[in-house]
C-alpha cells in the first residue's frame, strides 16, 4: 500500500479551512443569538455551581469560564474565541509550521467551548462531526515538519515515522461510520419516501435552504429521481466497506463515488460546511502515488515487473472485476432495475422487505466491526514493521515511545467509536464489550465520537411547511417579515450561501415541522422583535434598512404556517407557490398575558438585568471596534472574501516557490553546466522542449533527485 504523507497534509489543510469557515460564520451571528439582547443569551448557560475550578471545567468543558478574568461577559468571550479560532485556522491553512498538534488542539477546544453554550443553535450533526474530525487532526498532525526530518536514501515512506499512518486510519473509519450509518437509517426509519424510492421527488424543494439548481433538479423525470435514490443507497451502504479494500483501485473508485455524491449535494443545497467536511474525510482514501503523479513513475514500475508480481496483479484485477460485478448484480436484483427502451427510462423498485433488511443489518453490522478490527490490526502490524527498520538505538527508542502512545490512543478512540456506531443495530450495541461502553461514557461529553444518520426521514411530503412572521401597528394590517435566506417572497430565487450556515433560518425550518411549543426559542425571537433589538433584527436582515419595522418596532407580531412548492416551468418570475395552512403563533404584544405565560413556561424571562462587565476594558473595546468594521458585510460575502484571500495567497506562495527553486544554488549550477554545451551546439536550442527518453536523461533526473 502506498504512503499517505500527501493525503495527510491535504486533510490537515482541509480541517483548517473548515474550522475557519465555521468560526467566521458563527462570529457573524453571536450578538443576535447569544448576546445580552439575543434570542438565547449565553450568560444563562454558565452559572457557577460552587464546584472546584477543574471539576467545573471537566463537567462543562468550555474556555468561556475564564471570560470574567479577562473582563468579558460570556458573549464577548465567545466572540473572542471565534475571532482567534478563525485567525488560527487561517494560519494553519496557509503556513505549514502551524499545522501542529497544539494548534489543532486549540481549534478543537475553542469549538467545543462554543458548543457548550451554543444551545439549540449548535446542536447539528456537522458540529459534532467537526469536533470529532478536529480531534483526529490533533493526532494526525506531525510534531515536526517533514522538511526537518532526515529522509532515507529512497525517500518516501522510508523517511516517515513508524506511527504516522495510524491516526489517519481513524479518519477512514470515521468516513465509513458517517456514510454507512447515513444510508442505513434511511431504511430503518421506515420512511415511505425512501422505501418507495421517491425521496428525491420531494427533497429538492423541502430541504432547508435549496439553491437555484435545486429548482431545475426538482423538475427532472421521476424515473431519474428514483434511480438517483438507488445510486444513493449504493454509494452510502454498499461502497463504504471498500474503504478498507487492500486493492487501491477499489479505494480510489470508492473515493470518486463519494466525491460525486458530495459535489451534487453542494450544487443543489446549502449545507454550510458539512459536505466540505465530508470531502476532507475522503482524503483518507487517497495515497501519495495517486496525488504526486511523478513523471516516469508508472513507466519505471512497469519495466520492473516479475512473474509473481504479474500473477498478483492479475489476481487483483480479477477480484476487482468480481466485486464490481457483484455490486452491479446486487443493485439490479434488489432494486428491480429494468430498461424501458420505448420510454427511454430505467424503472426501479424495492424488491426486499423491512424484515429482510433488518435481518441483513443484524447479520452484517458485527462483521463490519470485525472488518474495522482487522484493518486496524494490519495498520498496527505495518507500523511495527516500519519501526523495525529504524536505525540507531536512540531513534529506535524514541520511535517506540511515540508508537506506543499513538497506538494506544488510536485503539482507544476506535473502541470509543464502536458504541455510537452500533446504535444502527440494537442487537450489536448490546453485544459490545462493556469496557467500550464505560470508556465512551467517561468521555462522551467531549464529543470524541458521535452517532450519525443524515436525512433519516423525508419531511414535507404534502408540501414544504414554512413559518412566516408578520408584524402590525394596529392589529388589522399585517406586513410580512422576510428572512434573508429561507423561502418567503415567492419571486425571490433561492440563495447560495455555502459555506455559511444561517442558524436562525435553519431552526425556523425545524420549527415549521411541529407546534411552536416544540421550539421554545421562537417565543424569545418574538419578544426580541417586539422590543426592536437590533442584533436580532440583523439575523433577519443584515441591512437594517431592509427590515420593514426598522424605524419603530411592531406593536403586534404573529406567525402563520404555509405550505410551499416550487413553481412550474411555465410560471415566469415565480420560484415558489404557496398555500395558507393555519396560524402558527397567536398575535401578541409586549406585556400580553399569553407571551408572559410562554416566557415563564420556557424559563426565558430576564430575571435580572445583565451586569455591565468590562464595557470599558481595552479588550472589550477592541472587540466592539472589530464588530463595527465587519458588520456591514453579509456573512456569505465575508466567508467568500476569506476564500478569495486564501486563493490569492496560495498563488503568490506558488510563484515565490518556483522563483526560489530557479534561483537556488543547485539550479544555477545545473545551468552553468549546460551553458558550454549550448555554445558548442547552437542548433540545440531549436530542439523540442521535451526530448525523447534516453539513458542519459534518466540518469540526470536521478542525479537531480539525489541532490
Short mmCIF file of C-alpha atoms in Angstrom, two decimals, residues 83-398:
data_model
loop_
_atom_site.label_atom_id
_atom_site.label_comp_id
_atom_site.label_asym_id
_atom_site.label_seq_id
_atom_site.Cartn_x
_atom_site.Cartn_y
_atom_site.Cartn_z
CA UNK A 83 -12.08 35.51 16.08
CA UNK A 84 -8.98 33.79 17.41
CA UNK A 85 -10.19 30.43 16.08
CA UNK A 86 -10.77 31.83 12.58
CA UNK A 87 -7.34 33.52 12.53
CA UNK A 88 -5.55 30.46 13.88
CA UNK A 89 -7.28 28.22 11.34
CA UNK A 90 -6.35 30.67 8.57
CA UNK A 91 -2.74 30.49 9.68
CA UNK A 92 -2.77 26.68 9.71
CA UNK A 93 -4.27 26.70 6.23
CA UNK A 94 -1.53 28.93 4.79
CA UNK A 95 1.56 28.08 6.85
CA UNK A 96 2.77 24.50 7.21
CA UNK A 97 4.62 25.12 10.54
CA UNK A 98 1.23 25.93 12.10
CA UNK A 99 -0.15 22.51 11.18
CA UNK A 100 0.93 21.31 14.58
CA UNK A 101 -0.95 19.18 17.14
CA UNK A 102 -1.06 22.11 19.58
CA UNK A 103 -2.77 24.33 17.00
CA UNK A 104 -5.44 21.75 16.20
CA UNK A 105 -5.93 21.10 19.91
CA UNK A 106 -6.63 24.80 20.42
CA UNK A 107 -9.07 24.85 17.49
CA UNK A 108 -10.88 21.79 18.86
CA UNK A 109 -11.02 23.23 22.38
CA UNK A 110 -12.32 26.58 21.10
CA UNK A 111 -15.13 24.98 19.07
CA UNK A 112 -16.04 22.62 21.92
CA UNK A 113 -16.21 25.68 24.18
CA UNK A 114 -18.63 27.35 21.77
CA UNK A 115 -20.81 24.24 21.54
CA UNK A 116 -21.16 24.12 25.33
CA UNK A 117 -23.03 27.46 25.30
CA UNK A 118 -24.48 27.21 21.78
CA UNK A 119 -27.69 25.50 22.92
CA UNK A 120 -30.13 24.52 20.19
CA UNK A 121 -28.38 26.60 17.52
CA UNK A 122 -25.24 24.44 17.73
CA UNK A 123 -26.95 21.06 18.03
CA UNK A 124 -26.35 19.97 14.43
CA UNK A 125 -24.65 16.76 13.35
CA UNK A 126 -21.99 18.65 11.40
CA UNK A 127 -20.96 20.48 14.56
CA UNK A 128 -20.34 17.11 16.21
CA UNK A 129 -18.60 15.87 13.05
CA UNK A 130 -16.27 18.88 13.08
CA UNK A 131 -15.38 18.26 16.73
CA UNK A 132 -14.62 14.59 16.12
CA UNK A 133 -12.61 15.34 12.98
CA UNK A 134 -10.78 18.19 14.70
CA UNK A 135 -9.64 15.89 17.49
CA UNK A 136 -8.38 13.36 14.96
CA UNK A 137 -6.39 16.18 13.34
CA UNK A 138 -4.59 16.62 16.68
CA UNK A 139 -3.27 13.06 16.33
CA UNK A 140 -2.64 13.22 12.57
CA UNK A 141 -0.63 16.47 12.68
CA UNK A 142 3.14 15.87 12.89
CA UNK A 143 5.14 17.14 15.85
CA UNK A 144 7.88 18.25 13.47
CA UNK A 145 7.52 19.38 9.83
CA UNK A 146 8.61 16.78 7.29
CA UNK A 147 11.31 19.12 5.96
CA UNK A 148 13.12 18.91 9.32
CA UNK A 149 13.47 15.13 9.21
CA UNK A 150 16.26 13.17 7.64
CA UNK A 151 14.99 11.21 4.69
CA UNK A 152 16.11 7.72 3.88
CA UNK A 153 18.04 7.33 0.65
CA UNK A 154 14.98 6.06 -1.16
CA UNK A 155 12.75 8.83 0.23
CA UNK A 156 9.01 8.40 0.54
CA UNK A 157 7.73 6.12 3.26
CA UNK A 158 11.23 5.11 4.29
CA UNK A 159 11.77 8.55 5.80
CA UNK A 160 8.44 8.60 7.65
CA UNK A 161 7.99 7.91 11.33
CA UNK A 162 6.50 4.47 12.06
CA UNK A 163 3.36 5.76 13.81
CA UNK A 164 2.31 8.45 11.33
CA UNK A 165 -0.25 6.40 9.40
CA UNK A 166 -2.11 5.09 12.46
CA UNK A 167 -4.28 8.11 13.41
CA UNK A 168 -5.04 8.74 9.73
CA UNK A 169 -6.69 5.33 9.62
CA UNK A 170 -9.23 6.65 12.15
CA UNK A 171 -10.25 9.27 9.57
CA UNK A 172 -11.13 6.48 7.16
CA UNK A 173 -13.07 4.70 9.91
CA UNK A 174 -14.97 7.91 10.67
CA UNK A 175 -15.86 8.32 6.99
CA UNK A 176 -17.12 4.73 6.95
CA UNK A 177 -19.28 5.26 10.04
CA UNK A 178 -20.70 8.51 8.66
CA UNK A 179 -21.65 7.17 5.23
CA UNK A 180 -22.78 3.68 6.26
CA UNK A 181 -24.99 4.96 9.08
CA UNK A 182 -26.45 7.70 6.87
CA UNK A 183 -27.51 5.07 4.36
CA UNK A 184 -28.82 2.54 6.87
CA UNK A 185 -31.02 4.95 8.87
CA UNK A 186 -32.93 5.90 5.73
CA UNK A 187 -34.29 2.35 5.63
CA UNK A 188 -34.52 1.60 9.36
CA UNK A 189 -36.71 4.72 9.77
CA UNK A 190 -39.38 3.04 7.59
CA UNK A 191 -39.84 6.31 5.73
CA UNK A 192 -42.22 5.56 2.82
CA UNK A 193 -40.41 8.03 0.56
CA UNK A 194 -37.07 6.22 0.93
CA UNK A 195 -38.61 2.77 0.65
CA UNK A 196 -40.65 3.84 -2.39
CA UNK A 197 -37.52 5.43 -3.96
CA UNK A 198 -39.43 8.72 -4.30
CA UNK A 199 -37.49 10.72 -1.69
CA UNK A 200 -35.74 12.95 -4.22
CA UNK A 201 -39.02 13.97 -5.79
CA UNK A 202 -39.60 15.87 -2.52
CA UNK A 203 -36.07 16.53 -1.26
CA UNK A 204 -35.02 19.39 -3.52
CA UNK A 205 -37.94 21.65 -2.59
CA UNK A 206 -38.34 20.56 1.04
CA UNK A 207 -34.69 20.79 2.18
CA UNK A 208 -33.85 23.65 4.48
CA UNK A 209 -32.10 26.04 2.11
CA UNK A 210 -32.23 24.95 -1.54
CA UNK A 211 -30.08 26.55 -4.22
CA UNK A 212 -31.32 27.73 -7.66
CA UNK A 213 -30.01 24.44 -9.10
CA UNK A 214 -32.44 22.58 -6.81
CA UNK A 215 -35.36 24.06 -8.78
CA UNK A 216 -34.03 22.53 -12.00
CA UNK A 217 -33.19 19.22 -10.32
CA UNK A 218 -36.72 19.05 -8.90
CA UNK A 219 -38.21 19.07 -12.39
CA UNK A 220 -36.17 16.13 -13.70
CA UNK A 221 -38.12 12.97 -14.68
CA UNK A 222 -39.43 10.85 -11.82
CA UNK A 223 -37.62 7.74 -13.06
CA UNK A 224 -34.33 9.62 -12.82
CA UNK A 225 -35.13 10.69 -9.25
CA UNK A 226 -35.81 7.06 -8.31
CA UNK A 227 -32.63 5.90 -10.00
CA UNK A 228 -30.74 8.59 -8.07
CA UNK A 229 -32.11 7.17 -4.80
CA UNK A 230 -30.84 3.74 -5.83
CA UNK A 231 -27.42 5.28 -6.53
CA UNK A 232 -27.51 6.96 -3.10
CA UNK A 233 -28.13 3.63 -1.37
CA UNK A 234 -25.32 2.07 -3.40
CA UNK A 235 -22.82 4.82 -2.51
CA UNK A 236 -23.80 5.04 1.17
CA UNK A 237 -24.35 1.36 2.06
CA UNK A 238 -22.59 -0.93 -0.43
CA UNK A 239 -19.49 1.13 -1.25
CA UNK A 240 -18.18 2.10 2.25
CA UNK A 241 -16.78 -1.39 3.03
CA UNK A 242 -14.47 -0.84 0.05
CA UNK A 243 -12.74 1.88 2.07
CA UNK A 244 -10.74 -0.95 3.67
CA UNK A 245 -10.08 -2.92 0.49
CA UNK A 246 -6.44 -3.99 0.01
CA UNK A 247 -6.69 -3.12 -3.71
CA UNK A 248 -6.02 0.60 -4.15
CA UNK A 249 -8.13 0.89 -7.32
CA UNK A 250 -11.17 -0.15 -5.30
CA UNK A 251 -10.41 2.52 -2.70
CA UNK A 252 -9.95 5.12 -5.43
CA UNK A 253 -13.24 4.12 -7.06
CA UNK A 254 -14.94 4.49 -3.66
CA UNK A 255 -13.26 7.90 -3.28
CA UNK A 256 -14.61 9.24 -6.57
CA UNK A 257 -18.11 7.94 -5.87
CA UNK A 258 -18.16 9.71 -2.50
CA UNK A 259 -16.86 12.92 -4.08
CA UNK A 260 -19.55 12.73 -6.77
CA UNK A 261 -22.31 12.44 -4.17
CA UNK A 262 -20.99 15.33 -2.07
CA UNK A 263 -20.50 17.63 -5.06
CA UNK A 264 -24.07 17.02 -6.25
CA UNK A 265 -25.36 17.84 -2.75
CA UNK A 266 -23.31 21.05 -2.69
CA UNK A 267 -24.74 22.11 -6.06
CA UNK A 268 -28.37 21.59 -5.03
CA UNK A 269 -28.38 22.51 -1.32
CA UNK A 270 -26.85 24.96 1.15
CA UNK A 271 -25.46 22.58 3.77
CA UNK A 272 -22.83 25.02 5.10
CA UNK A 273 -19.52 23.25 5.77
CA UNK A 274 -20.91 19.72 6.15
CA UNK A 275 -20.21 18.49 2.62
CA UNK A 276 -16.82 20.22 2.63
CA UNK A 277 -16.04 18.34 5.86
CA UNK A 278 -17.06 15.05 4.24
CA UNK A 279 -14.84 15.79 1.25
CA UNK A 280 -11.97 16.40 3.66
CA UNK A 281 -12.59 12.96 5.21
CA UNK A 282 -12.38 11.29 1.78
CA UNK A 283 -8.67 12.19 1.62
CA UNK A 284 -8.13 9.11 3.80
CA UNK A 285 -8.89 7.00 0.71
CA UNK A 286 -6.04 8.55 -1.30
CA UNK A 287 -2.30 7.83 -1.31
CA UNK A 288 0.91 9.54 -2.31
CA UNK A 289 1.16 7.69 -5.61
CA UNK A 290 -2.23 8.99 -6.73
CA UNK A 291 -1.58 12.58 -5.69
CA UNK A 292 2.10 13.00 -6.60
CA UNK A 293 1.80 11.99 -10.28
CA UNK A 294 5.58 11.78 -10.63
CA UNK A 295 6.72 11.78 -14.29
CA UNK A 296 8.14 8.48 -15.34
CA UNK A 297 6.99 6.70 -12.17
CA UNK A 298 4.48 4.45 -13.88
CA UNK A 299 6.80 3.54 -16.74
CA UNK A 300 9.65 2.58 -14.39
CA UNK A 301 7.22 0.50 -12.36
CA UNK A 302 6.06 -1.38 -15.44
CA UNK A 303 9.58 -2.27 -16.58
CA UNK A 304 10.49 -3.67 -13.15
CA UNK A 305 7.89 -6.42 -13.13
CA UNK A 306 8.42 -10.10 -12.39
CA UNK A 307 6.30 -13.21 -12.75
CA UNK A 308 4.98 -13.18 -9.12
CA UNK A 309 4.07 -9.52 -9.50
CA UNK A 310 2.26 -10.18 -12.77
CA UNK A 311 0.35 -13.05 -11.17
CA UNK A 312 -0.57 -10.89 -8.17
CA UNK A 313 -1.70 -8.05 -10.44
CA UNK A 314 -3.84 -10.47 -12.46
CA UNK A 315 -5.49 -11.87 -9.34
CA UNK A 316 -6.14 -8.34 -8.06
CA UNK A 317 -7.76 -7.39 -11.34
CA UNK A 318 -9.97 -10.49 -11.28
CA UNK A 319 -11.02 -9.77 -7.69
CA UNK A 320 -11.71 -6.16 -8.59
CA UNK A 321 -13.90 -7.13 -11.56
CA UNK A 322 -15.71 -9.69 -9.38
CA UNK A 323 -16.56 -7.01 -6.80
CA UNK A 324 -17.78 -4.62 -9.49
CA UNK A 325 -19.92 -7.38 -10.96
CA UNK A 326 -21.31 -8.29 -7.55
CA UNK A 327 -22.26 -4.65 -6.87
CA UNK A 328 -23.91 -4.36 -10.29
CA UNK A 329 -25.84 -7.61 -9.88
CA UNK A 330 -26.98 -6.73 -6.36
CA UNK A 331 -28.18 -3.29 -7.48
CA UNK A 332 -30.17 -4.72 -10.39
CA UNK A 333 -31.59 -7.56 -8.29
CA UNK A 334 -32.56 -5.75 -5.09
CA UNK A 335 -33.93 -2.66 -6.81
CA UNK A 336 -35.53 -4.35 -9.79
CA UNK A 337 -33.86 -2.23 -12.45
CA UNK A 338 -35.49 -2.56 -15.85
CA UNK A 339 -34.73 -0.61 -19.02
CA UNK A 340 -37.78 0.69 -20.90
CA UNK A 341 -36.50 1.34 -24.41
CA UNK A 342 -39.77 2.80 -25.67
CA UNK A 343 -39.99 5.48 -22.97
CA UNK A 344 -36.19 5.78 -22.74
CA UNK A 345 -36.27 5.30 -19.00
CA UNK A 346 -34.91 2.99 -16.29
CA UNK A 347 -37.60 1.76 -13.90
CA UNK A 348 -36.73 0.76 -10.35
CA UNK A 349 -38.48 -0.57 -7.27
CA UNK A 350 -37.51 -2.01 -3.88
CA UNK A 351 -37.73 -5.80 -4.03
CA UNK A 352 -36.87 -6.55 -0.36
CA UNK A 353 -38.93 -6.05 2.79
CA UNK A 354 -38.18 -4.23 6.03
CA UNK A 355 -37.91 -7.55 7.86
CA UNK A 356 -35.37 -8.84 5.33
CA UNK A 357 -33.33 -5.65 5.61
CA UNK A 358 -33.40 -5.82 9.42
CA UNK A 359 -32.12 -9.40 9.33
CA UNK A 360 -29.43 -8.41 6.84
CA UNK A 361 -28.37 -5.49 9.05
CA UNK A 362 -28.30 -7.70 12.14
CA UNK A 363 -26.08 -10.16 10.28
CA UNK A 364 -23.76 -7.55 8.76
CA UNK A 365 -23.20 -4.92 11.48
CA UNK A 366 -20.96 -7.05 13.69
CA UNK A 367 -18.83 -8.24 10.73
CA UNK A 368 -18.25 -4.58 9.80
CA UNK A 369 -16.88 -4.10 13.30
CA UNK A 370 -14.53 -7.05 12.78
CA UNK A 371 -13.61 -5.58 9.39
CA UNK A 372 -12.51 -2.45 11.22
CA UNK A 373 -10.60 -4.54 13.77
CA UNK A 374 -8.78 -6.45 11.01
CA UNK A 375 -7.92 -3.28 9.11
CA UNK A 376 -6.63 -1.57 12.26
CA UNK A 377 -4.60 -4.67 13.16
CA UNK A 378 -2.96 -4.53 9.73
CA UNK A 379 -2.11 -0.86 10.27
CA UNK A 380 -0.60 -1.68 13.68
CA UNK A 381 1.49 -4.52 12.23
CA UNK A 382 2.65 -2.28 9.38
CA UNK A 383 3.67 0.41 11.88
CA UNK A 384 5.53 -2.21 13.93
CA UNK A 385 7.38 -3.42 10.82
CA UNK A 386 8.35 0.16 9.97
CA UNK A 387 9.67 0.54 13.50
CA UNK A 388 12.00 -2.42 12.96
CA UNK A 389 13.56 -0.54 10.02
CA UNK A 390 14.54 2.44 12.18
CA UNK A 391 18.35 2.75 12.53
CA UNK A 392 20.12 3.80 15.72
CA UNK A 393 19.16 2.78 19.23
CA UNK A 394 18.22 6.33 20.31
CA UNK A 395 15.93 6.85 17.33
CA UNK A 396 14.52 3.38 17.80
CA UNK A 397 13.71 4.13 21.44
CA UNK A 398 12.10 7.46 20.57
#
